[in-house]
Coordinates of C-alpha atoms in Angstrom, one line a residue:
X1 CA -63.3 15.0 -18.1
X2 CA -60.4 12.5 -17.4
X3 CA -59.7 9.8 -20.0
X4 CA -57.7 6.6 -20.1
X5 CA -55.0 6.4 -22.8
X6 CA -54.7 3.1 -24.6
X7 CA -57.1 1.2 -22.3
X8 CA -54.3 0.3 -19.8
X9 CA -53.5 1.3 -16.2
X10 CA -50.2 3.1 -15.5
X11 CA -48.5 2.9 -12.1
X12 CA -47.5 6.1 -10.4
X13 CA -46.7 7.8 -7.1
X14 CA -48.9 10.2 -5.2
X15 CA -46.4 12.8 -3.9
X16 CA -48.6 15.8 -3.0
X17 CA -52.2 16.9 -2.9
X18 CA -53.0 20.5 -3.9
X19 CA -56.2 22.4 -4.4
X20 CA -55.3 23.7 -7.8
X21 CA -52.9 22.6 -10.6
X22 CA -50.9 24.6 -13.1
X23 CA -51.3 21.8 -15.6
X24 CA -53.8 22.9 -18.3
X25 CA -54.3 19.6 -20.1
X26 CA -56.7 16.8 -19.4
X27 CA -56.3 14.8 -16.2
X28 CA -57.1 11.1 -15.8
X29 CA -58.9 9.8 -12.8
X30 CA -57.1 7.6 -10.3
X31 CA -58.4 4.1 -10.7
X32 CA -57.0 2.7 -7.5
X33 CA -54.7 3.6 -4.6
X34 CA -52.6 0.5 -4.3
X35 CA -51.1 1.3 -0.9
X36 CA -51.2 4.0 1.7
X37 CA -47.4 3.6 2.4
X38 CA -45.6 6.9 1.4
X39 CA -42.6 5.3 -0.3
X40 CA -41.6 8.4 -2.2
X41 CA -41.0 11.2 0.2
X42 CA -39.7 14.7 -0.6
X43 CA -36.0 13.8 0.1
X44 CA -36.0 10.8 -2.1
X45 CA -38.0 12.6 -4.9
X46 CA -35.5 15.5 -4.7
X47 CA -32.6 13.1 -5.0
X48 CA -34.1 11.3 -7.9
X49 CA -34.7 14.6 -9.7
X50 CA -31.1 15.6 -9.1
X51 CA -29.7 12.3 -10.4
X52 CA -32.0 12.6 -13.5
X53 CA -30.7 16.1 -14.2
X54 CA -27.1 15.1 -13.6
X55 CA -27.3 12.3 -16.2
X56 CA -29.7 14.0 -18.6
X57 CA -32.2 11.2 -17.9
X58 CA -35.9 11.0 -17.1
X59 CA -37.3 11.0 -13.5
X60 CA -39.3 7.9 -14.2
X61 CA -36.2 5.9 -15.0
X62 CA -34.4 7.0 -11.8
X63 CA -37.5 6.1 -9.7
X64 CA -37.5 2.6 -11.1
X65 CA -34.0 2.2 -9.7
X66 CA -34.7 4.0 -6.4
X67 CA -37.9 2.4 -5.2
X68 CA -38.0 -1.4 -5.0
X69 CA -41.1 -3.4 -6.2
X70 CA -43.9 -3.4 -3.6
X71 CA -44.7 -6.6 -1.6
X72 CA -48.0 -6.6 0.2
X73 CA -47.1 -9.1 3.0
X74 CA -43.9 -7.2 3.8
X75 CA -45.8 -3.9 3.9
X76 CA -48.4 -5.3 6.4
X77 CA -45.8 -6.3 9.0
X78 CA -45.3 -4.0 11.9
X79 CA -42.0 -2.3 12.3
X80 CA -40.2 -2.3 15.7
X81 CA -38.9 0.9 17.4
X82 CA -35.3 1.9 16.6
X83 CA -32.7 0.7 19.0
X84 CA -30.8 3.2 21.1
X85 CA -27.6 4.7 19.7
X86 CA -24.5 2.7 20.4
X87 CA -21.4 4.0 22.2
X88 CA -18.6 5.6 20.2
X89 CA -15.9 3.2 18.9
X90 CA -12.2 3.1 19.7
X91 CA -10.0 4.1 16.7
X92 CA -8.6 0.5 16.5
X93 CA -6.8 -0.1 13.2
X94 CA -7.7 3.5 12.0
X95 CA -4.6 4.5 14.0
X96 CA -2.5 3.1 11.1
X97 CA -3.5 6.0 8.9
X98 CA -2.7 9.7 9.1
X99 CA -5.9 11.5 10.0
X100 CA -7.7 8.1 10.5
X101 CA -8.4 8.6 14.2
X102 CA -9.4 12.2 13.6
X103 CA -11.9 11.1 10.9
X104 CA -13.7 8.8 13.4
X105 CA -13.6 11.5 16.1
X106 CA -15.2 14.0 13.7
X107 CA -18.0 11.5 12.8
X108 CA -18.8 10.8 16.5
X109 CA -19.0 14.5 17.2
X110 CA -21.6 15.1 14.4
X111 CA -19.2 16.5 11.8
X112 CA -19.3 16.0 8.1
X113 CA -15.7 15.3 6.9
X114 CA -15.1 14.1 3.3
X115 CA -12.2 11.8 2.7
X116 CA -10.6 9.5 0.0
X117 CA -9.2 6.5 1.9
X118 CA -6.5 4.3 0.5
X119 CA -6.8 1.1 2.6
X120 CA -3.8 -1.0 3.6
X121 CA -3.7 -4.6 2.3
X122 CA -5.3 -7.2 4.5
X123 CA -8.8 -8.0 5.9
X124 CA -9.1 -5.0 8.3
X125 CA -10.9 -2.8 5.8
X126 CA -14.4 -4.3 6.7
X127 CA -13.9 -3.6 10.4
X128 CA -12.6 -0.1 9.7
X129 CA -15.8 0.7 7.7
X130 CA -17.9 -0.8 10.5
X131 CA -16.1 1.5 13.0
X132 CA -16.9 4.6 10.8
X133 CA -20.6 3.5 10.8
X134 CA -20.6 3.0 14.5
X135 CA -19.2 6.5 15.1
X136 CA -21.9 8.0 12.9
X137 CA -24.7 6.0 14.8
X138 CA -23.2 7.2 18.1
X139 CA -23.8 10.8 17.0
X140 CA -27.5 10.0 16.4
X141 CA -27.3 10.0 12.6
X142 CA -27.7 7.4 9.9
X143 CA -25.1 5.8 7.6
X144 CA -25.1 4.3 4.2
X145 CA -22.4 1.8 2.9
X146 CA -22.4 0.7 -0.8
X147 CA -20.1 -2.1 -1.9
X148 CA -19.7 -3.7 -5.4
X149 CA -20.9 -7.3 -4.6
X150 CA -22.5 -9.6 -2.1
X151 CA -19.3 -11.0 -0.7
X152 CA -17.9 -7.7 0.6
X153 CA -21.4 -6.8 1.8
X154 CA -21.3 -10.0 3.9
X155 CA -17.9 -9.0 5.4
X156 CA -19.1 -5.6 6.4
X157 CA -22.4 -7.0 7.7
X158 CA -20.5 -9.5 9.9
X159 CA -18.2 -6.7 11.2
X160 CA -21.1 -4.5 12.1
X161 CA -22.9 -7.3 13.9
X162 CA -19.8 -7.9 16.0
X163 CA -19.1 -4.2 16.8
X164 CA -22.7 -2.8 17.2
X165 CA -25.0 -5.8 17.6
X166 CA -28.3 -6.8 15.9
X167 CA -31.0 -4.5 14.9
X168 CA -28.9 -1.4 14.0
X169 CA -28.5 -1.9 10.2
X170 CA -30.3 -3.4 7.2
X171 CA -28.7 -5.3 4.3
X172 CA -30.1 -4.4 0.8
X173 CA -28.9 -6.8 -1.9
X174 CA -30.5 -7.9 -5.2
X175 CA -30.3 -11.6 -4.2
X176 CA -32.2 -11.2 -1.0
X177 CA -35.6 -11.8 -2.7
X178 CA -38.4 -9.4 -3.3
X179 CA -40.2 -9.7 0.1
X180 CA -37.1 -9.6 2.2
X181 CA -35.6 -6.7 0.3
X182 CA -38.8 -4.7 0.5
X183 CA -39.2 -5.4 4.2
X184 CA -35.6 -4.2 4.9
X185 CA -36.1 -1.2 2.7
X186 CA -39.3 -0.3 4.6
X187 CA -37.6 -0.6 7.9
X188 CA -35.1 2.0 6.7
X189 CA -37.8 4.3 5.4
X190 CA -39.8 4.1 8.6
X191 CA -36.7 4.8 10.7
X192 CA -36.5 1.5 12.5
X193 CA -32.9 1.1 11.5
X194 CA -30.4 3.9 10.9
X195 CA -27.7 2.2 8.8
X196 CA -27.7 0.4 5.5
X197 CA -25.2 -1.9 3.9
X198 CA -25.8 -3.0 0.4
X199 CA -24.9 -3.2 -3.3
X200 CA -25.5 -0.7 -6.1
X201 CA -29.3 -0.2 -5.7
X202 CA -28.8 0.7 -2.0
X203 CA -27.3 4.1 -3.1
X204 CA -30.9 5.5 -3.1
X205 CA -31.8 4.0 0.4
X206 CA -34.0 6.5 2.3
X207 CA -31.8 6.7 5.4
X208 CA -33.1 9.2 8.0
X209 CA -30.8 11.9 9.2
X210 CA -28.1 10.8 6.9
X211 CA -24.7 11.5 8.4
X212 CA -22.2 9.3 6.4
X213 CA -22.1 7.8 2.9
X214 CA -19.4 5.2 2.1
X215 CA -18.5 3.6 -1.2
X216 CA -15.9 0.8 -1.4
X217 CA -13.8 0.1 -4.5
X218 CA -15.4 2.7 -6.8
X219 CA -13.4 1.4 -9.8
X220 CA -15.4 -1.8 -9.9
X221 CA -17.7 -1.9 -12.9
X222 CA -20.6 -3.2 -10.7
X223 CA -21.0 0.3 -9.3
X224 CA -22.2 1.6 -12.7
X225 CA -25.9 0.8 -13.4
X226 CA -26.5 -0.7 -16.8
X227 CA -30.0 0.8 -17.0
X228 CA -30.8 4.3 -18.1
X229 CA -29.7 6.9 -17.1
X230 CA -26.7 4.7 -16.1
X231 CA -25.9 6.4 -12.7
X232 CA -22.6 5.6 -10.9
X233 CA -22.6 5.0 -7.2
X234 CA -19.7 7.3 -6.5
X235 CA -21.4 10.3 -8.2
X236 CA -24.8 9.6 -6.6
X237 CA -23.2 9.5 -3.2
X238 CA -21.3 12.7 -3.9
X239 CA -24.7 14.3 -4.7
X240 CA -26.2 12.9 -1.4
X241 CA -23.2 14.2 0.6
X242 CA -23.6 17.7 -0.9
X243 CA -27.5 17.8 -0.6
X244 CA -27.6 16.3 2.9
X245 CA -24.4 18.0 4.1
X246 CA -23.2 14.7 5.5
X247 CA -19.8 12.9 5.6
X248 CA -18.3 11.1 2.6
X249 CA -15.8 8.3 2.6
X250 CA -14.5 6.7 -0.6
X251 CA -12.3 3.7 0.2
X252 CA -10.3 1.2 -1.8
X253 CA -7.0 -0.7 -1.8
X254 CA -6.4 1.1 -5.1
X255 CA -7.1 4.6 -6.3
X256 CA -9.1 5.7 -9.3
X257 CA -8.5 8.9 -11.3
X258 CA -11.8 10.3 -10.1
X259 CA -10.8 9.7 -6.5
X260 CA -7.5 11.5 -7.2
X261 CA -9.5 14.4 -8.7
X262 CA -11.6 14.7 -5.6
X263 CA -8.5 15.2 -3.5
X264 CA -6.8 17.5 -6.0
X265 CA -9.8 19.8 -6.2
X266 CA -10.0 20.0 -2.4
X267 CA -13.5 18.5 -2.2
X268 CA -12.1 15.6 -0.1
X269 CA -9.0 15.0 2.1
X270 CA -6.7 12.0 1.7
X271 CA -6.5 9.3 4.4
X272 CA -3.3 7.3 3.7
X273 CA -0.7 5.4 5.7
X274 CA 2.9 6.4 5.7
X275 CA 5.4 4.4 3.7
X276 CA 6.7 2.4 6.7
X277 CA 3.1 1.1 7.3
X278 CA 2.7 0.3 3.6
X279 CA 5.9 -1.7 3.5
X280 CA 5.0 -3.6 6.6
X281 CA 1.6 -4.5 5.4
X282 CA 2.2 -5.2 1.7
X283 CA 3.7 -8.4 0.3
X284 CA 6.9 -8.6 -1.7
X285 CA 6.2 -8.0 -5.5
X286 CA 8.4 -9.5 -8.2
X287 CA 8.1 -9.1 -11.9
X288 CA 8.8 -11.3 -14.9
X289 CA 9.0 -9.4 -18.2
X290 CA 9.3 -10.4 -21.9
X291 CA 13.1 -10.6 -21.7
X292 CA 13.1 -13.1 -18.8
X293 CA 10.4 -15.1 -20.6
X294 CA 12.4 -15.3 -23.8
X295 CA 15.5 -16.7 -21.9
X296 CA 13.4 -19.0 -19.7
X297 CA 13.2 -22.6 -20.9
X298 CA 10.4 -23.4 -18.4
X299 CA 8.3 -20.5 -19.7
X300 CA 8.5 -21.6 -23.3
X301 CA 7.5 -25.2 -22.4
X302 CA 4.8 -24.6 -19.8
X303 CA 3.7 -20.9 -19.9
X304 CA 4.9 -20.3 -16.3
X305 CA 8.4 -18.9 -15.8
X306 CA 10.9 -20.6 -13.4
X307 CA 10.5 -17.9 -10.8
X308 CA 6.7 -18.6 -10.7
X309 CA 7.3 -22.4 -10.2
X310 CA 9.7 -21.7 -7.4
X311 CA 7.4 -19.3 -5.7
X312 CA 4.5 -21.8 -5.9
X313 CA 6.6 -24.6 -4.5
X314 CA 7.9 -22.5 -1.6
X315 CA 4.4 -21.0 -0.9
X316 CA 2.7 -24.4 -0.8
X317 CA 4.9 -25.4 2.1
X318 CA 3.2 -22.7 4.3
X319 CA -0.3 -22.3 3.0
X320 CA -2.5 -21.7 -0.1
X321 CA -1.3 -20.1 -3.3
X322 CA -3.5 -17.8 -5.4
X323 CA -3.2 -17.8 -9.2
X324 CA -5.1 -15.0 -11.0
X325 CA -5.9 -15.7 -14.7
X326 CA -7.6 -12.9 -16.7
X327 CA -9.8 -15.2 -18.7
X328 CA -12.4 -17.8 -17.6
X329 CA -13.1 -21.1 -19.4
X330 CA -10.7 -23.6 -20.8
X331 CA -9.3 -22.1 -24.0
X332 CA -11.4 -19.0 -24.7
X333 CA -9.4 -17.9 -27.8
X334 CA -8.3 -20.1 -30.6
X335 CA -6.4 -19.4 -33.8
X336 CA -5.3 -21.3 -36.9
X337 CA -2.1 -23.2 -36.2
X338 CA -0.7 -22.4 -39.7
X339 CA -1.5 -18.8 -40.3
X340 CA -2.5 -17.6 -36.8
X341 CA -5.9 -16.3 -38.1
X342 CA -8.4 -16.1 -35.2
X343 CA -11.0 -18.9 -35.2
X344 CA -14.5 -17.2 -35.7
X345 CA -18.1 -18.5 -35.7
X346 CA -19.6 -18.7 -39.2
X347 CA -23.0 -17.5 -37.8
X348 CA -22.0 -14.3 -35.9
X349 CA -18.2 -14.0 -36.3
X350 CA -17.8 -14.5 -32.5
X351 CA -14.7 -16.1 -31.0
X352 CA -14.7 -19.9 -30.9
X353 CA -13.9 -21.6 -27.6
X354 CA -12.7 -25.0 -26.6
X355 CA -14.7 -26.4 -23.7
X356 CA -12.5 -29.2 -22.6
X357 CA -9.3 -31.1 -23.4
X358 CA -9.0 -33.7 -26.2
X359 CA -10.8 -31.8 -28.9
X360 CA -14.5 -32.2 -29.5
X361 CA -16.9 -29.6 -30.8
X362 CA -16.1 -25.9 -30.5
X363 CA -18.6 -23.4 -29.2
X364 CA -19.1 -19.7 -30.0
X365 CA -18.5 -17.4 -27.1
X366 CA -21.2 -15.0 -28.3
X367 CA -24.1 -17.0 -29.7
X368 CA -23.3 -20.4 -28.2
X369 CA -23.5 -22.3 -31.5
X370 CA -21.4 -25.4 -31.8
X371 CA -18.9 -25.7 -34.6
X372 CA -18.0 -29.3 -35.4
X373 CA -16.1 -29.0 -38.7
X374 CA -14.1 -25.8 -38.5
X375 CA -11.5 -24.9 -41.2
X376 CA -9.6 -21.7 -41.7
X377 CA -11.1 -19.4 -44.3
X378 CA -7.7 -17.9 -45.1
X379 CA -5.4 -20.9 -45.6
X380 CA -7.8 -23.9 -45.4
X381 CA -6.0 -25.4 -42.4
X382 CA -7.8 -27.6 -39.9
X383 CA -5.5 -27.4 -36.9
X384 CA -5.9 -25.0 -34.0
X385 CA -3.7 -23.5 -31.4
X386 CA -4.5 -21.8 -28.1
X387 CA -4.3 -18.0 -28.4
X388 CA -5.5 -17.4 -24.8
X389 CA -5.5 -19.9 -22.0
X390 CA -8.4 -19.8 -19.5
X391 CA -8.7 -20.5 -15.8
X392 CA -9.8 -24.1 -16.2
X393 CA -6.9 -25.0 -18.5
X394 CA -4.5 -23.3 -16.0
X395 CA -6.0 -25.3 -13.2
X396 CA -5.6 -28.5 -15.2
X397 CA -1.9 -27.8 -15.9
X398 CA -1.1 -26.8 -12.3
X399 CA -2.9 -29.9 -11.1
X400 CA -0.6 -32.1 -13.2
X401 CA 2.5 -30.3 -12.0
X402 CA 1.5 -30.3 -8.3
X403 CA -0.4 -33.5 -8.0
X404 CA -0.1 -33.7 -4.2
X405 CA -2.1 -30.6 -3.4
X406 CA -5.8 -29.8 -4.3
X407 CA -6.6 -27.3 -7.0
X408 CA -9.7 -25.2 -6.6
X409 CA -11.2 -22.7 -9.1
X410 CA -13.2 -19.6 -8.5
X411 CA -15.0 -17.8 -11.4
X412 CA -18.3 -16.9 -12.8
X413 CA -19.7 -20.4 -12.8
X414 CA -18.8 -20.9 -9.1
X415 CA -17.3 -18.2 -6.9
X416 CA -15.7 -19.3 -3.7
X417 CA -16.0 -17.1 -0.6
X418 CA -13.2 -18.4 1.6
X419 CA -10.6 -21.2 1.5
X420 CA -8.8 -22.8 4.5
X421 CA -5.2 -22.2 5.5
X422 CA -4.2 -25.7 4.2
X423 CA -1.9 -25.9 1.2
X424 CA -3.8 -25.6 -2.0
X425 CA -3.7 -24.0 -5.4
X426 CA -6.6 -21.5 -6.0
X427 CA -7.1 -20.5 -9.6
X428 CA -9.4 -17.5 -10.0
X429 CA -10.5 -14.9 -12.5
X430 CA -10.1 -11.2 -11.4
X431 CA -12.6 -10.1 -8.8
X432 CA -13.6 -13.7 -7.8
X433 CA -10.6 -14.3 -5.5
X434 CA -11.7 -16.0 -2.3
X435 CA -10.3 -14.9 1.1
X436 CA -7.8 -17.3 2.6
X437 CA -7.7 -17.9 6.4
X438 CA -4.5 -16.2 7.5
X439 CA -3.8 -14.9 4.0
X440 CA -2.3 -16.5 1.0
X441 CA 1.4 -17.6 1.2
X442 CA 1.9 -16.4 -2.4
X443 CA 0.1 -15.2 -5.5
X444 CA 0.8 -15.4 -9.3
X445 CA -0.7 -12.8 -11.6
X446 CA -0.6 -14.3 -15.0
X447 CA -0.9 -12.9 -18.5
X448 CA -0.6 -9.3 -17.6
X449 CA -0.7 -8.3 -21.3
X450 CA -4.3 -9.5 -21.5
X451 CA -5.4 -6.7 -19.1
X452 CA -2.9 -4.0 -20.1
X453 CA -3.5 -4.5 -23.8
X454 CA -7.2 -3.8 -23.8
X455 CA -8.2 -0.8 -26.1
X456 CA -9.6 1.2 -23.2
X457 CA -8.7 4.5 -21.5
X458 CA -8.8 2.7 -18.1
X459 CA -6.8 -0.4 -19.1
X460 CA -3.8 0.5 -16.9
X461 CA -5.9 1.7 -14.0
X462 CA -8.2 -1.4 -14.1
X463 CA -5.2 -3.8 -14.3
X464 CA -3.5 -2.2 -11.3
X465 CA -6.8 -2.3 -9.3
X466 CA -7.3 -6.0 -10.0
X467 CA -3.6 -6.8 -9.3
X468 CA -3.7 -4.9 -6.0
X469 CA -7.1 -6.5 -5.1
X470 CA -5.5 -10.0 -5.4
X471 CA -2.2 -9.0 -3.8
X472 CA -4.0 -7.5 -0.8
X473 CA -5.1 -11.0 0.1
X474 CA -1.5 -12.2 0.4
X475 CA 0.4 -12.2 3.7
X476 CA 2.7 -9.3 4.4
X477 CA 6.4 -9.4 3.5
X478 CA 7.4 -10.1 7.0
X479 CA 5.4 -13.3 7.0
X480 CA 6.9 -14.4 3.7
X481 CA 4.1 -13.2 1.4
X482 CA 5.3 -12.9 -2.3
X483 CA 3.5 -11.9 -5.4
X484 CA 4.8 -12.6 -9.0
X485 CA 3.3 -10.6 -11.8
X486 CA 4.0 -11.7 -15.4
X487 CA 4.1 -8.4 -17.2
X488 CA 6.7 -6.0 -18.6
X489 CA 8.3 -4.4 -15.5
X490 CA 8.9 -1.0 -17.2
X491 CA 5.2 -0.3 -17.6
X492 CA 3.7 2.3 -15.2
X493 CA 1.0 0.1 -13.7
X494 CA 3.5 -2.7 -13.0
X495 CA 5.9 -0.2 -11.3
X496 CA 3.0 1.2 -9.2
X497 CA 2.3 -2.4 -8.0
X498 CA 5.9 -3.0 -7.2
X499 CA 6.1 0.2 -5.1
X500 CA 2.5 -0.3 -3.9
X501 CA 1.7 3.2 -4.9
X502 CA -1.8 3.4 -6.5
X503 CA -2.2 7.0 -5.5
X504 CA 0.9 8.1 -7.3
X505 CA -0.3 6.2 -10.4
X506 CA -3.7 7.9 -10.3
X507 CA -2.2 11.4 -9.8
X508 CA 0.1 10.9 -12.9
X509 CA -2.8 9.5 -14.9
X510 CA -4.9 12.5 -13.9
X511 CA -2.2 14.9 -15.0
X512 CA -1.9 13.3 -18.4
X513 CA -5.7 13.4 -18.9
X514 CA -5.8 17.1 -18.0
X515 CA -3.3 17.8 -20.7
X516 CA -5.3 15.9 -23.3
X517 CA -8.7 17.1 -22.1
X518 CA -9.9 13.5 -21.3
X519 CA -12.5 12.6 -18.6
X520 CA -12.8 13.2 -15.7
X521 CA -11.1 16.5 -16.2
X522 CA -13.6 17.4 -18.9
X523 CA -17.2 16.2 -19.2
X524 CA -18.4 14.5 -22.4
X525 CA -21.9 13.7 -23.7
X526 CA -22.3 11.3 -26.6
X527 CA -25.4 11.3 -28.8
X528 CA -26.0 8.6 -31.4
X529 CA -28.6 8.4 -34.1
X530 CA -29.0 8.7 -37.9
X531 CA -27.0 11.3 -39.6
X532 CA -30.1 13.5 -40.2
X533 CA -31.2 13.2 -36.5
X534 CA -27.7 14.1 -35.2
X535 CA -27.5 17.1 -37.5
X536 CA -30.9 18.3 -36.4
X537 CA -30.0 17.9 -32.8
X538 CA -26.8 19.9 -33.1
X539 CA -28.7 22.7 -34.9
X540 CA -31.3 23.0 -32.2
X541 CA -29.0 22.6 -29.1
X542 CA -27.5 25.7 -27.3
X543 CA -24.1 24.6 -26.2
X544 CA -21.8 26.5 -23.8
X545 CA -19.2 28.8 -25.3
X546 CA -16.3 26.6 -24.4
X547 CA -17.9 23.4 -25.6
X548 CA -16.1 21.4 -28.3
X549 CA -18.0 19.3 -30.8
X550 CA -16.2 16.1 -31.9
X551 CA -17.8 14.6 -35.0
X552 CA -20.2 13.5 -36.1
X553 CA -18.4 10.2 -36.9
X554 CA -19.8 7.0 -38.3
X555 CA -20.6 4.3 -35.8
X556 CA -19.2 0.8 -36.2
X557 CA -21.7 -1.7 -37.6
X558 CA -22.8 -4.0 -34.8
X559 CA -23.1 -7.8 -35.5
X560 CA -26.6 -9.2 -34.9
X561 CA -25.3 -12.1 -32.7
X562 CA -22.9 -10.1 -30.6
X563 CA -23.9 -9.2 -27.0
X564 CA -25.0 -5.5 -26.8
X565 CA -23.3 -3.3 -24.2
X566 CA -25.0 -0.4 -22.5
X567 CA -25.1 2.6 -24.7
X568 CA -24.0 0.6 -27.8
X569 CA -25.9 1.2 -31.1
X570 CA -28.5 -1.4 -32.1
X571 CA -27.4 -4.2 -34.5
X572 CA -26.9 -3.2 -38.0

């Protein structure tokens, strides 16, 4: 008595066959078994259910994230036998950290240690992750490494190939193509490879005999999926470590509040270097605050303080210099020259941007509409001034000032992976900084107010993470590496950068959030809807005794042309 609803076929997974069912409703007949490949085993199904419960989501949404789209040709290929386990690694640069060598030793012995690792600046982090994976493979178990983007994935992939050789690990990234991605995923599910290195979707990889999960730079926004139920890599891997009783390693140059909470709760142990090692590996950090900028003639004329010009000139004698600019584009924010009113699009009220020097048509940063005859609605003025200067404009200004060296840009339009050791100016937006051969001679971190002034609970934490991420690419202080940050030196994130103490900053931030009841000390669930629907929901929901209801409060009206963020209300 099966029936088809709506006349369309619905994809599904066959997870079990039983003689009887406790479902009393009508059942539909299976129209076709697409493939005999069992892609959804009990372990992956259990993990998907746990993630759905953790985020109050649906199992179907999680399975869409966990199982990649099928590719018939990849499925038909035979899978080779797994290679023999490699030998255990030497501690190598893990000796620089307290408990570092012990962590590797525990992995090789089949243990399941859990650690939060604050990596020293420099390129050794990829090799250190590879050594942890090698130690896990040597114990006969599998390993899973999740990184925020393709560039760090390529570095860990290269380090693993050099240490372990070919055939021991698979690379799972979104840009690999459907066939290759599914082929690599099948090799993991079938047990042909025991280690996985990949980006966000790899957090669900069905690694057999999982012995270690690693997440690098958990503060990066790429680790949070923008599709329902919006799982975060760090929390999914915490679930996997608990369910599979395997080792857990959270590593970063910086330290998030959530990482500090894992250590404070005793769930994970810290792996850090002593202060002498930190001072030897970190560059010299100097600050330029508002008081220095007000007295500096060069800063008033050219936006860069005299100290920055001097550091750039000295650095270019010995190698490339990195310049981090918070905003991309040429002039991404404009305002009226007379009354300072921000220039807005007449269609969607988005910010108007200048695309190039010499005037020309303006363009909206939200809807892309060109504005050829702008005038200020407040005072009627027609002249504009730059409110925020982007990476392209900064590159143009530096190119005129240092005409004898090349200027290269790295941002969303074109992201550079590496640059040579020759003298050059590299202008980059946060997160797009290329790696320089031998490290940068110096770095400038401009417009610190743009990152610290964001109306966000994580503004200080994110600013410090991006600054440390750029400064970690600079040579150490003994080799002359210098970093100049243009921000008020009395602010806590700036002081943490000067001392190179991201852990201390995270611990203090965690203490303040505990006093205020802010996440991650407390858990929060947000429900949006019409006033009647929210009231009905609250009346029907059984909340814990210690739960606190905030609101309901009115939601801001969303403009129709504005890009919608995950979880934001619909336009209107």
